[in-house]
Each structure stands twice: as structure tokens, then as C-alpha cells.
PDB file of C-alpha atoms in Angstrom:
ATOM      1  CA  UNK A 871      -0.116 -38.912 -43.351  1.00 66.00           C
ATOM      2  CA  UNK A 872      -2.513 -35.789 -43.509  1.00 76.00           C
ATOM      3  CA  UNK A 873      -2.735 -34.466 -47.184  1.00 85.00           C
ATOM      4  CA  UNK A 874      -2.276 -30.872 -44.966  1.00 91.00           C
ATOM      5  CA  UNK A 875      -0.539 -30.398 -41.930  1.00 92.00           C
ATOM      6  CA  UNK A 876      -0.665 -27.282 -39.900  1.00 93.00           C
ATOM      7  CA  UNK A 877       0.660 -26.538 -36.073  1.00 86.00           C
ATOM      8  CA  UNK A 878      -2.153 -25.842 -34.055  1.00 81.00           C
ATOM      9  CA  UNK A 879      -0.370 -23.114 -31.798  1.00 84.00           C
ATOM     10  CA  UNK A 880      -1.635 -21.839 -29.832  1.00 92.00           C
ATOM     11  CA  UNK A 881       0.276 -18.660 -30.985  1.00 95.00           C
ATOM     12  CA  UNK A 882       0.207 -15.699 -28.858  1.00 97.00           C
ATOM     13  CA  UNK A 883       2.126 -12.761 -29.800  1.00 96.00           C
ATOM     14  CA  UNK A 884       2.340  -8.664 -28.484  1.00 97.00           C
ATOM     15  CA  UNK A 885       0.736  -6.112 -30.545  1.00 98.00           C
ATOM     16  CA  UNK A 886       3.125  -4.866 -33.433  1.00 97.00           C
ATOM     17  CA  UNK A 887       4.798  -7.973 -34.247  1.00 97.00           C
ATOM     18  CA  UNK A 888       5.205 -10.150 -37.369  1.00 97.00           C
ATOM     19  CA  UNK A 889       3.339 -13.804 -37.218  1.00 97.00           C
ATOM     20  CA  UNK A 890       4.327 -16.333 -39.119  1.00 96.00           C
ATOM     21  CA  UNK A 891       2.159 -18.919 -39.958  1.00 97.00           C
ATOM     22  CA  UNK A 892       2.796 -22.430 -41.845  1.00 96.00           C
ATOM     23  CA  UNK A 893       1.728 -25.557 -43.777  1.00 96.00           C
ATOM     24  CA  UNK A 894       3.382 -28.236 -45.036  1.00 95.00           C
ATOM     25  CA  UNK A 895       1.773 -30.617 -48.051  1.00 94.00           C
ATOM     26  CA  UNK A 896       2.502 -33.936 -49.614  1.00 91.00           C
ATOM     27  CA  UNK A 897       0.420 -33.749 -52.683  1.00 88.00           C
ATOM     28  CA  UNK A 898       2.176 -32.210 -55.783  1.00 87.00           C
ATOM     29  CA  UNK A 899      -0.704 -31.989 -57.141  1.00 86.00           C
ATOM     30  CA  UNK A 900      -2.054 -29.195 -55.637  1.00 87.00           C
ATOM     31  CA  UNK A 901      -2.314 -25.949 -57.657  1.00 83.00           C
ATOM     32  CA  UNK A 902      -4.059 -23.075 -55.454  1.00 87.00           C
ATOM     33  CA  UNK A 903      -3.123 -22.432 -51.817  1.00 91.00           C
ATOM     34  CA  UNK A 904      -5.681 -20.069 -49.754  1.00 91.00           C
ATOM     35  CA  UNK A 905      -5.372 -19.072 -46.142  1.00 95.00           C
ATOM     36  CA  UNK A 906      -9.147 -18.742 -44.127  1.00 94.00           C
ATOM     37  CA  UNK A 907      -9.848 -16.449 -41.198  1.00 96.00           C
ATOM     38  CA  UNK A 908     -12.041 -17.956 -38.791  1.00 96.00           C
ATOM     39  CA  UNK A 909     -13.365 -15.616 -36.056  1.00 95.00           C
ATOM     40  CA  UNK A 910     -14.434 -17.659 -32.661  1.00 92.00           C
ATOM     41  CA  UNK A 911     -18.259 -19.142 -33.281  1.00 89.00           C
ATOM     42  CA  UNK A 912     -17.776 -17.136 -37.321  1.00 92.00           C
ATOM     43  CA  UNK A 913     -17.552 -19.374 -40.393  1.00 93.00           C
ATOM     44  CA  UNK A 914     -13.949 -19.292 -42.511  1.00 94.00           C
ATOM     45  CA  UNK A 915     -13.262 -16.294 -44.470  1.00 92.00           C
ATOM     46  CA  UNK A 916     -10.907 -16.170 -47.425  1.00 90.00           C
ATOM     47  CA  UNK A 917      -7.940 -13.695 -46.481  1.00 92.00           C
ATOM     48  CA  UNK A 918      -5.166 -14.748 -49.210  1.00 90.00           C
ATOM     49  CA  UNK A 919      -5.712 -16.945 -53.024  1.00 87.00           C
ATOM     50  CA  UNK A 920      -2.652 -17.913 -54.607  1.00 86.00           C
ATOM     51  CA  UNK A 921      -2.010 -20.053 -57.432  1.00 81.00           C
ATOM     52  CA  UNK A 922       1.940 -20.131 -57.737  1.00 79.00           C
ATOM     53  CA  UNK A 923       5.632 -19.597 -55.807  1.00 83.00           C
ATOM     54  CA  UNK A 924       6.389 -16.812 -54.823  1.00 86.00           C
ATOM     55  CA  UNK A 925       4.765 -13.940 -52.608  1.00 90.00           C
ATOM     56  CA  UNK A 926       1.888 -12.598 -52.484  1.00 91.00           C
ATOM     57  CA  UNK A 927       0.804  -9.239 -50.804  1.00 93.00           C
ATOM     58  CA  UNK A 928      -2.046  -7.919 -49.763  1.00 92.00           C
ATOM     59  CA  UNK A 929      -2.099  -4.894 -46.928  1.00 95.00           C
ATOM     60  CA  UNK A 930      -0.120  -6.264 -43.326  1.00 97.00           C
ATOM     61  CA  UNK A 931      -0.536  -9.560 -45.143  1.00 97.00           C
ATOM     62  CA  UNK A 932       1.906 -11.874 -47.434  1.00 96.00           C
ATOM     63  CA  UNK A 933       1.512 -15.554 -48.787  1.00 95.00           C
ATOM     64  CA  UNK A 934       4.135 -17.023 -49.671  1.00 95.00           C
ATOM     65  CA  UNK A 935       3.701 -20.601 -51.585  1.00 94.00           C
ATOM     66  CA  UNK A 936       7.482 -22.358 -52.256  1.00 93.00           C
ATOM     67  CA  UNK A 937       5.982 -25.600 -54.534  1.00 90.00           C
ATOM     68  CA  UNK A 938       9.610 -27.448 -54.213  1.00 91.00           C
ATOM     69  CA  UNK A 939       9.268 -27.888 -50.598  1.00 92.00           C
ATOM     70  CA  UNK A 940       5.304 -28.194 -50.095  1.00 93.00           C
ATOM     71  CA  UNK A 941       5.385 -25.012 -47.868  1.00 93.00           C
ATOM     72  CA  UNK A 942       3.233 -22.530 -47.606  1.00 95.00           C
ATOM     73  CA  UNK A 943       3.427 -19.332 -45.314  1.00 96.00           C
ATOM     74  CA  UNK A 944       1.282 -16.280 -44.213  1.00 97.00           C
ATOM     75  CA  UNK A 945       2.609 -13.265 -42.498  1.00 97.00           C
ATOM     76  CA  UNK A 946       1.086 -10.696 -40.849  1.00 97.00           C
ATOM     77  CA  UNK A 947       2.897  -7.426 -40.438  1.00 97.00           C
ATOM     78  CA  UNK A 948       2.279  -4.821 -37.117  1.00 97.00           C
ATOM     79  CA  UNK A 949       0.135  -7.317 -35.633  1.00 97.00           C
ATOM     80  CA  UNK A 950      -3.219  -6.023 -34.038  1.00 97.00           C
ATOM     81  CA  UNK A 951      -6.030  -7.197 -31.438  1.00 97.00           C
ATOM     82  CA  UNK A 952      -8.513  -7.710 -34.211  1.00 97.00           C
ATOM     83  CA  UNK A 953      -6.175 -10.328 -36.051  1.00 97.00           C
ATOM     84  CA  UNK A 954      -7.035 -13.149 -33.340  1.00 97.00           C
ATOM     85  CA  UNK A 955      -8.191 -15.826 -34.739  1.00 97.00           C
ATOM     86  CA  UNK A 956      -7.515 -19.140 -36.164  1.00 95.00           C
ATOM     87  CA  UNK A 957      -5.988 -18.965 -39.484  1.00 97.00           C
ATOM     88  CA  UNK A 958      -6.570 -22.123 -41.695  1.00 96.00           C
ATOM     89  CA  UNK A 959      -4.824 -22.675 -45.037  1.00 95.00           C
ATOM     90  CA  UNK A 960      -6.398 -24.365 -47.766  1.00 91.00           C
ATOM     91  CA  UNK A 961      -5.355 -25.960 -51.220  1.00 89.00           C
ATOM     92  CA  UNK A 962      -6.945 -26.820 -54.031  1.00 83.00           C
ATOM     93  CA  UNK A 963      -7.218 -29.401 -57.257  1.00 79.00           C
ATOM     94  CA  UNK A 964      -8.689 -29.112 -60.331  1.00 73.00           C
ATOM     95  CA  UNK A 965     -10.553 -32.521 -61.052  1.00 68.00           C
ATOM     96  CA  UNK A 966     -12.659 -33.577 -64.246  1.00 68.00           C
ATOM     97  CA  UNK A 967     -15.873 -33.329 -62.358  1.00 63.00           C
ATOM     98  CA  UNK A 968     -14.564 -30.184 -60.251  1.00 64.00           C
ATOM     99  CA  UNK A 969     -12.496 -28.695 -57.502  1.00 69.00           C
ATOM    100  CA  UNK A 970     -11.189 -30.817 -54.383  1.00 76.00           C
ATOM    101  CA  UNK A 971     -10.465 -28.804 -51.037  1.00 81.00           C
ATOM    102  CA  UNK A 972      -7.967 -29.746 -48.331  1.00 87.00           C
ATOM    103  CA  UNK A 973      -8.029 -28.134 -45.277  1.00 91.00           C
ATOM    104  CA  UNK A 974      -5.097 -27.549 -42.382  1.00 93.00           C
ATOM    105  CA  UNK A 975      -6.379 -27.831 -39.051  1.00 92.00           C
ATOM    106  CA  UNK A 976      -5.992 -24.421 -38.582  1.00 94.00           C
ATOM    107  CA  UNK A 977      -3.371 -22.343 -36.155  1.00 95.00           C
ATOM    108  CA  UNK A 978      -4.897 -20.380 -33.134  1.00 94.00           C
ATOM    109  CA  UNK A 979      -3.676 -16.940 -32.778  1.00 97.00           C
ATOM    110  CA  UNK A 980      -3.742 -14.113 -29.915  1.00 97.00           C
ATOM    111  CA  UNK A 981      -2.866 -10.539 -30.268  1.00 97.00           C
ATOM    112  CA  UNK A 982      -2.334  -9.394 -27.104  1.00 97.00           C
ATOM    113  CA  UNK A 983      -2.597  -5.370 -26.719  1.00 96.00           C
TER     114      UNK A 983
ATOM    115  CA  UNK B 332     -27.196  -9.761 -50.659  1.00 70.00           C
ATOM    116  CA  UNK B 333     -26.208 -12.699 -48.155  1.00 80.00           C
ATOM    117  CA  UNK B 334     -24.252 -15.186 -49.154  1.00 92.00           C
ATOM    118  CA  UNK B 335     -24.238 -18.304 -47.293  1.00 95.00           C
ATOM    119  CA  UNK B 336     -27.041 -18.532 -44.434  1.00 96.00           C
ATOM    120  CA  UNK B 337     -27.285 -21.754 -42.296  1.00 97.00           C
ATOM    121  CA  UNK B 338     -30.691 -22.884 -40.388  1.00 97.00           C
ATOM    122  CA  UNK B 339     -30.605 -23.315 -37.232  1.00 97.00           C
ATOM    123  CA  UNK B 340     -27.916 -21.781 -35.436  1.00 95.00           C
ATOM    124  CA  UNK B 341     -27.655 -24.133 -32.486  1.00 96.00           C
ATOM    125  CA  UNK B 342     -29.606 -27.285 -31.672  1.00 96.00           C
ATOM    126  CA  UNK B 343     -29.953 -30.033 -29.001  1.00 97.00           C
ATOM    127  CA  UNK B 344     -30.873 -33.895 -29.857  1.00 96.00           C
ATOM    128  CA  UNK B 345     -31.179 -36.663 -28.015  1.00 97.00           C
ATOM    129  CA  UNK B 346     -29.252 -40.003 -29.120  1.00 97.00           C
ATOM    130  CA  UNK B 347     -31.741 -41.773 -31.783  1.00 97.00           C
ATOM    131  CA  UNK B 348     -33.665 -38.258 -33.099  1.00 97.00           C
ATOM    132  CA  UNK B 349     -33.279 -37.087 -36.934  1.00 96.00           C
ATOM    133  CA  UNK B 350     -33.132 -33.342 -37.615  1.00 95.00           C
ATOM    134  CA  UNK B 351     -32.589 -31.261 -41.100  1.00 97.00           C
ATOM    135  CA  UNK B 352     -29.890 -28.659 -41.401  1.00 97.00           C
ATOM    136  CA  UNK B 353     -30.570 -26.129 -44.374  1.00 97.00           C
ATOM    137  CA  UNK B 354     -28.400 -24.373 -46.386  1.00 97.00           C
ATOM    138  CA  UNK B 355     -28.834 -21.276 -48.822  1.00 97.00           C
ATOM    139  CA  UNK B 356     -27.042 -19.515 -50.806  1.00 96.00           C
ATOM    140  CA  UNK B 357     -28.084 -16.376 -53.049  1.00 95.00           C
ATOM    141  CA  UNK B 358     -24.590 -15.882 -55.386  1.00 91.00           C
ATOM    142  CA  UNK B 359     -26.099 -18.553 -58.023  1.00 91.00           C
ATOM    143  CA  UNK B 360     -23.084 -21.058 -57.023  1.00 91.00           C
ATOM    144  CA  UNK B 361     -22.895 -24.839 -58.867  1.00 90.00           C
ATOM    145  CA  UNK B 362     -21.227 -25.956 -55.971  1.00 89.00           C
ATOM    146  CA  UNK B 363     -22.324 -26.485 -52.254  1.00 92.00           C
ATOM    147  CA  UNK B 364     -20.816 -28.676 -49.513  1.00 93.00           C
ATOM    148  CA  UNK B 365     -21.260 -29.382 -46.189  1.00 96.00           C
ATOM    149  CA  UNK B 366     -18.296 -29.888 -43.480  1.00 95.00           C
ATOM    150  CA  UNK B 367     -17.885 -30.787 -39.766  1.00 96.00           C
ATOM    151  CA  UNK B 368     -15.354 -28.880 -37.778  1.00 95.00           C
ATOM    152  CA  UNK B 369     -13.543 -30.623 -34.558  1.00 92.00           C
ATOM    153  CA  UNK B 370     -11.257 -30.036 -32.574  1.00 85.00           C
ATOM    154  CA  UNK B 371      -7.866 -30.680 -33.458  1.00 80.00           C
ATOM    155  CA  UNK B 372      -9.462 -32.315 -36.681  1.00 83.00           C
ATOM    156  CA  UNK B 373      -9.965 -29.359 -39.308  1.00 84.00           C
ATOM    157  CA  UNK B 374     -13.116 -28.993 -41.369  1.00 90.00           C
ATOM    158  CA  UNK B 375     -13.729 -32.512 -43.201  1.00 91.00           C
ATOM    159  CA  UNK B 376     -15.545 -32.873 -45.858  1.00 89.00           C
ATOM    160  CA  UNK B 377     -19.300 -34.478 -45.366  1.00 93.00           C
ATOM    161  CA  UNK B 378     -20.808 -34.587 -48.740  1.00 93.00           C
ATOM    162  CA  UNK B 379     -20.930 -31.765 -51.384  1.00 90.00           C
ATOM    163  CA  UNK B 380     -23.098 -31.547 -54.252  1.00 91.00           C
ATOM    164  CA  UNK B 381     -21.897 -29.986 -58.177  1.00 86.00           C
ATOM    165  CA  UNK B 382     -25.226 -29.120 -59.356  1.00 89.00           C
ATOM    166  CA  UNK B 383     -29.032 -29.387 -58.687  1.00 92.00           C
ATOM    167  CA  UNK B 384     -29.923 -32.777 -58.215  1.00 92.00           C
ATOM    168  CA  UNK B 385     -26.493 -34.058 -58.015  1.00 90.00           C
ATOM    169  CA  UNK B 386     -24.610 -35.390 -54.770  1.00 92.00           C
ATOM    170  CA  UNK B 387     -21.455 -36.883 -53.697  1.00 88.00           C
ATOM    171  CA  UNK B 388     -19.748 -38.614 -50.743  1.00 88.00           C
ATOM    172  CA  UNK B 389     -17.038 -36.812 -49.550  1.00 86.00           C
ATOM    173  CA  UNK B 390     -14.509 -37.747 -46.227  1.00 84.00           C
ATOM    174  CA  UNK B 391     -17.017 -38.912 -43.519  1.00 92.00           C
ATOM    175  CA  UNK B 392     -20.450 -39.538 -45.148  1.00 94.00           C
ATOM    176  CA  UNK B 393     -21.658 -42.148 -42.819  1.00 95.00           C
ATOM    177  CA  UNK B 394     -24.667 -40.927 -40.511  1.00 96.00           C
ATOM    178  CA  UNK B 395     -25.922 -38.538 -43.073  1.00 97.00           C
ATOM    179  CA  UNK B 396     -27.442 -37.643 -45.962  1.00 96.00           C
ATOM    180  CA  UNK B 397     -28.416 -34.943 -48.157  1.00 97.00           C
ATOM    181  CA  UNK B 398     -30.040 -33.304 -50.831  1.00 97.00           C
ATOM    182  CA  UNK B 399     -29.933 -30.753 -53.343  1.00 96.00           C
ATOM    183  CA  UNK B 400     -33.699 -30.249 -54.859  1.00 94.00           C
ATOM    184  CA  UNK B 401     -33.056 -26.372 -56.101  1.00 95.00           C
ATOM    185  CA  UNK B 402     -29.886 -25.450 -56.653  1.00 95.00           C
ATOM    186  CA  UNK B 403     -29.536 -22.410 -54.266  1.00 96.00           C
ATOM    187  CA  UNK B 404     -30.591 -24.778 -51.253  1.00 97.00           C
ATOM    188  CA  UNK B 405     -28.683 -27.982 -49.716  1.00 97.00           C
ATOM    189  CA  UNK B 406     -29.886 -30.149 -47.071  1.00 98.00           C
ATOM    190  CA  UNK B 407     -27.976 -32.048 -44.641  1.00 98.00           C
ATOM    191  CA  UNK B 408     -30.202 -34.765 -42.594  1.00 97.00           C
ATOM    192  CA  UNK B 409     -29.303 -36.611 -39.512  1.00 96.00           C
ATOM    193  CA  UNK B 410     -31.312 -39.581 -39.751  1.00 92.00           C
ATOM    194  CA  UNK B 411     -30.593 -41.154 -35.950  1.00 96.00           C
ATOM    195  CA  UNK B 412     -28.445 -38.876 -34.419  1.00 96.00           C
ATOM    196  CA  UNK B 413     -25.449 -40.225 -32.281  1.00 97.00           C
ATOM    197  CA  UNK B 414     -22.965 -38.196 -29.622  1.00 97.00           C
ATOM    198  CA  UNK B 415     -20.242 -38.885 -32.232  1.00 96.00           C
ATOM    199  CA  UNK B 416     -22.217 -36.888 -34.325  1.00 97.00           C
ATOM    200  CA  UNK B 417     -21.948 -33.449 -32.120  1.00 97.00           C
ATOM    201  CA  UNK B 418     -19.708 -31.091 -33.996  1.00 97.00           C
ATOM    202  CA  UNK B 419     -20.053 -27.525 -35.712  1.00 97.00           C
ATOM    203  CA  UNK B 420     -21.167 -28.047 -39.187  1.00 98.00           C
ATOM    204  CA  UNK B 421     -20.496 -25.530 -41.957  1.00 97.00           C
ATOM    205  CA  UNK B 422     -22.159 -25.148 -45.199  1.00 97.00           C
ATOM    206  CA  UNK B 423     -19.841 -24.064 -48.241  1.00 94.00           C
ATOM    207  CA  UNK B 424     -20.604 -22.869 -52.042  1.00 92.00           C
ATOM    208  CA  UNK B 425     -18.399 -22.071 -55.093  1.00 87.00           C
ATOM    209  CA  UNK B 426     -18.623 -21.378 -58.511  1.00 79.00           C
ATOM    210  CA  UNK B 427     -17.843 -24.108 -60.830  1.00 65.00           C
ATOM    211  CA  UNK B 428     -15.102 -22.992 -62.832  1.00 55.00           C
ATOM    212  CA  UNK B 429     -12.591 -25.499 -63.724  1.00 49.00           C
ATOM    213  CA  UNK B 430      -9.957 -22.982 -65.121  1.00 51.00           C
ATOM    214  CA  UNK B 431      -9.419 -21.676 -61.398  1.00 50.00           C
ATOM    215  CA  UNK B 432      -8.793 -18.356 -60.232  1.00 54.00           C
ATOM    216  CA  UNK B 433     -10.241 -16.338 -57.002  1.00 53.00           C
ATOM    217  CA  UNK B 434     -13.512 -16.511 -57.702  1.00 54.00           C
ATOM    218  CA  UNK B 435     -13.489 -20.204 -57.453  1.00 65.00           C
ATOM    219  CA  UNK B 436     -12.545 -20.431 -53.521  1.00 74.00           C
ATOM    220  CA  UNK B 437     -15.203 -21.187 -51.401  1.00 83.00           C
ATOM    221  CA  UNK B 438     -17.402 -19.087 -49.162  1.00 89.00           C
ATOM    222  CA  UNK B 439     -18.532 -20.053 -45.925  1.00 94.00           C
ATOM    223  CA  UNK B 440     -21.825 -20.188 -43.944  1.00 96.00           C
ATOM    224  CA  UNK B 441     -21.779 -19.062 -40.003  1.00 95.00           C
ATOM    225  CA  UNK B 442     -22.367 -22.700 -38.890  1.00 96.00           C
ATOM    226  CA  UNK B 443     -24.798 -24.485 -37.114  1.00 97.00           C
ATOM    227  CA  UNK B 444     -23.672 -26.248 -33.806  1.00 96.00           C
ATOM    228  CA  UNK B 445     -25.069 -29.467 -32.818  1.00 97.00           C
ATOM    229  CA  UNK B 446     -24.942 -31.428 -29.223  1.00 97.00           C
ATOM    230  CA  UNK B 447     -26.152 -34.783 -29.391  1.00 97.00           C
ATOM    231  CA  UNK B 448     -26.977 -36.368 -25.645  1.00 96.00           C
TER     232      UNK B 448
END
């Protein structure tokens, strides 16, 4: 079993609606859940940090981490064009000798206009 | 200031030649790593380094090595390339803070992709 698992869509939604993206996890362990943009040919770019349940909001976008059932969630709000990409969440441990990232597989996502 | 660069961009080999992929970054991280992205596999971790002159295996070390002479560089050789091998690979950094908090995420390079015939 994958430490992260993620459905890799593809997702294709209209312009103006709400996406909902997932991950599920099996370590406990994990502290700090992040969600990565990833343009086509671009490297990952942190959109969301979290560290605990509960939502988080930031602009059209909310994290939402629920620890008691290893799920994580991002939604986007009035969807637009410029939000395709594939999303990949992220989570984190704090070692002795430093941080350990896991990485979903990531969820491909079209706006269509 | 900019961040994570990657050298080359793209580049061709043929099965059995060695090539050097360089990474820099100029935000004075500990931490640097370098990952392959696939297809329907995610970014796994190669090897990553937590300070000048230190390395460490990570997922799916076998085929290459690295190194990590300054601490705002990290190289990633290819000793005998192999098909297997063609992927996009990313270069990360982060600060090393063990307490957590945003400033500990990683940031990421552009990538470099590699075809191996």
C-alpha cells in the first residue's frame, strides 16, 4: 500500500464550479499536509501548508486535513481556466536527521471556459 | 533572486552514456533533493542531501549518484544511462528546520527532461 494515495482524474469541470480534490494516508505519523500546483512542463508549486484538522483558507482555495480518517481535501471555489493543472498533495514528518516528504500522484484538472 | 534553477532543460542519451544534471539554489537552503516524476507514479524520491558534503539514499537510488561539494549546488550523475532511466527529474531545496512550519516545505526547480534511446 502507497504511504499516499490520490485519484489521478482526469477531472474536467465548467468554469465557475467548485473542485474537490482528495488524498487518503495510512501513516499517522504524518504532521503537515501541503497541496502542489504543477503547471504542464512547470515544476510543483506550494498552493496550501497545513499542519492540523480543520480548514484552511486561502482566496478560492480551502484545505481541509480530518487526521481521524487520513483525509485530506482541497477546494477550489468559482473555478477558472488558469486553475488547470495537476494538483499534488504532499505530507510531511519530522525525523531526527530531518523532514521526510510523501508525495500523491497528483490529480489532473481542466477548467473548461 | 531565483530560487531553484536546473541545468539542462532537456537532453538526449544513448543507452550506455553518463551525463551530469546540476542543481542551484540561491535561498541558502540545508536541504536539496532530487526526484523523478512518471507517469502515474508521482515524484519519488532519488537521493537528497541535509548539508554540504552530506548525502543520502532515498526511494530509487540505483543508477545514480550525486554530490553536494558547496552547499548551494547538487549534482545528480547518470553514470551508464538506461531507457528505464528516461523520466522528468526535479531538483528540490528546504530549509532545515525541525520545528516545522511553512517555511520548511519545499521549493521546486523547473525540471530537466531526459530520453534515454
Amino acid at each position: 500500500q502507497k504511504e499516499v494515495e490520490q485519484d489521478p482524474g482526469p477531472l474536467s469541470v465548467p468554469e465557475g464550479a467548485i473542485v474537490s480534490l482528495n488524498c487518503t494516508y495510512s501513516n499517522s505519523a504524518f504532521q503537515y499536509f501541503m497541496w502542489y500546483r504543477q503547471y504542464s512542463r512547470k515544476g510543483p508549486e506550494l498552493l496550501m501548508y497545513t499542519y492540523s484538522s480543520g480548514n484552511k483558507e486561502d482566496g478560492r482555495f480551502t484545505a481541509q486535513v480530518d487526521k481521524s480518517s487520513k483525509y485530506i481535501s482541497l477546494f477550489i471555489r468559482d473555478s477558472q481556466p488558469s486553475d488547470s493543472a495537476t494538483y499534488l498533495c504532499a505530507m510531511k514528518i519530522l525525523t531526527n536527521t530531518g523532514n521526510q516528504f510523501y508525495f500523491g500522484t497528483g490529480t489532473s484538472l481542466t477548467v473548461i471556459p | 533572486n531565483a530560487g531553484v534553477t536546473q541545468t539542462p532543460k532537456f537532453r538526449v542519451l544513448k543507452t550506455g552514456q553518463s551525463m551530469t544534471l546540476l542543481c542551484a539554489q540561491d535561498m541558502n537552503h540545508e536541504y536539496m533533493y532530487w526526484y523523478r516524476q512518471d507517469p502515474g507514479m508521482g515524484l519519488r524520491l532519488i537521493h537528497y542531501s541535509v548539508g554540504e558534503g552530506t548525502t543520502a539514499k532515498g526511494e530509487v537510488p540505483d543508477g545514480y549518484n550525486v554530490s553536494r561539494l558547496k552547499k548551494q549546488n547538487f549534482l545528480l550523475g547518470l553514470e551508464s544511462a538506461a531507457p528505464s532511466q528516461t523520466s522528468v527529474y526535479f531538483c528540490a531545496s528546504s530549509f532545515r528546520i525541525l520545528t516545522g512550519g511553512v517555511t520548511d516545505t519545499q521549493y521546486f526547480g523547473p525540471g530537466t527532461r531526459l530520453t534515454v534511446l
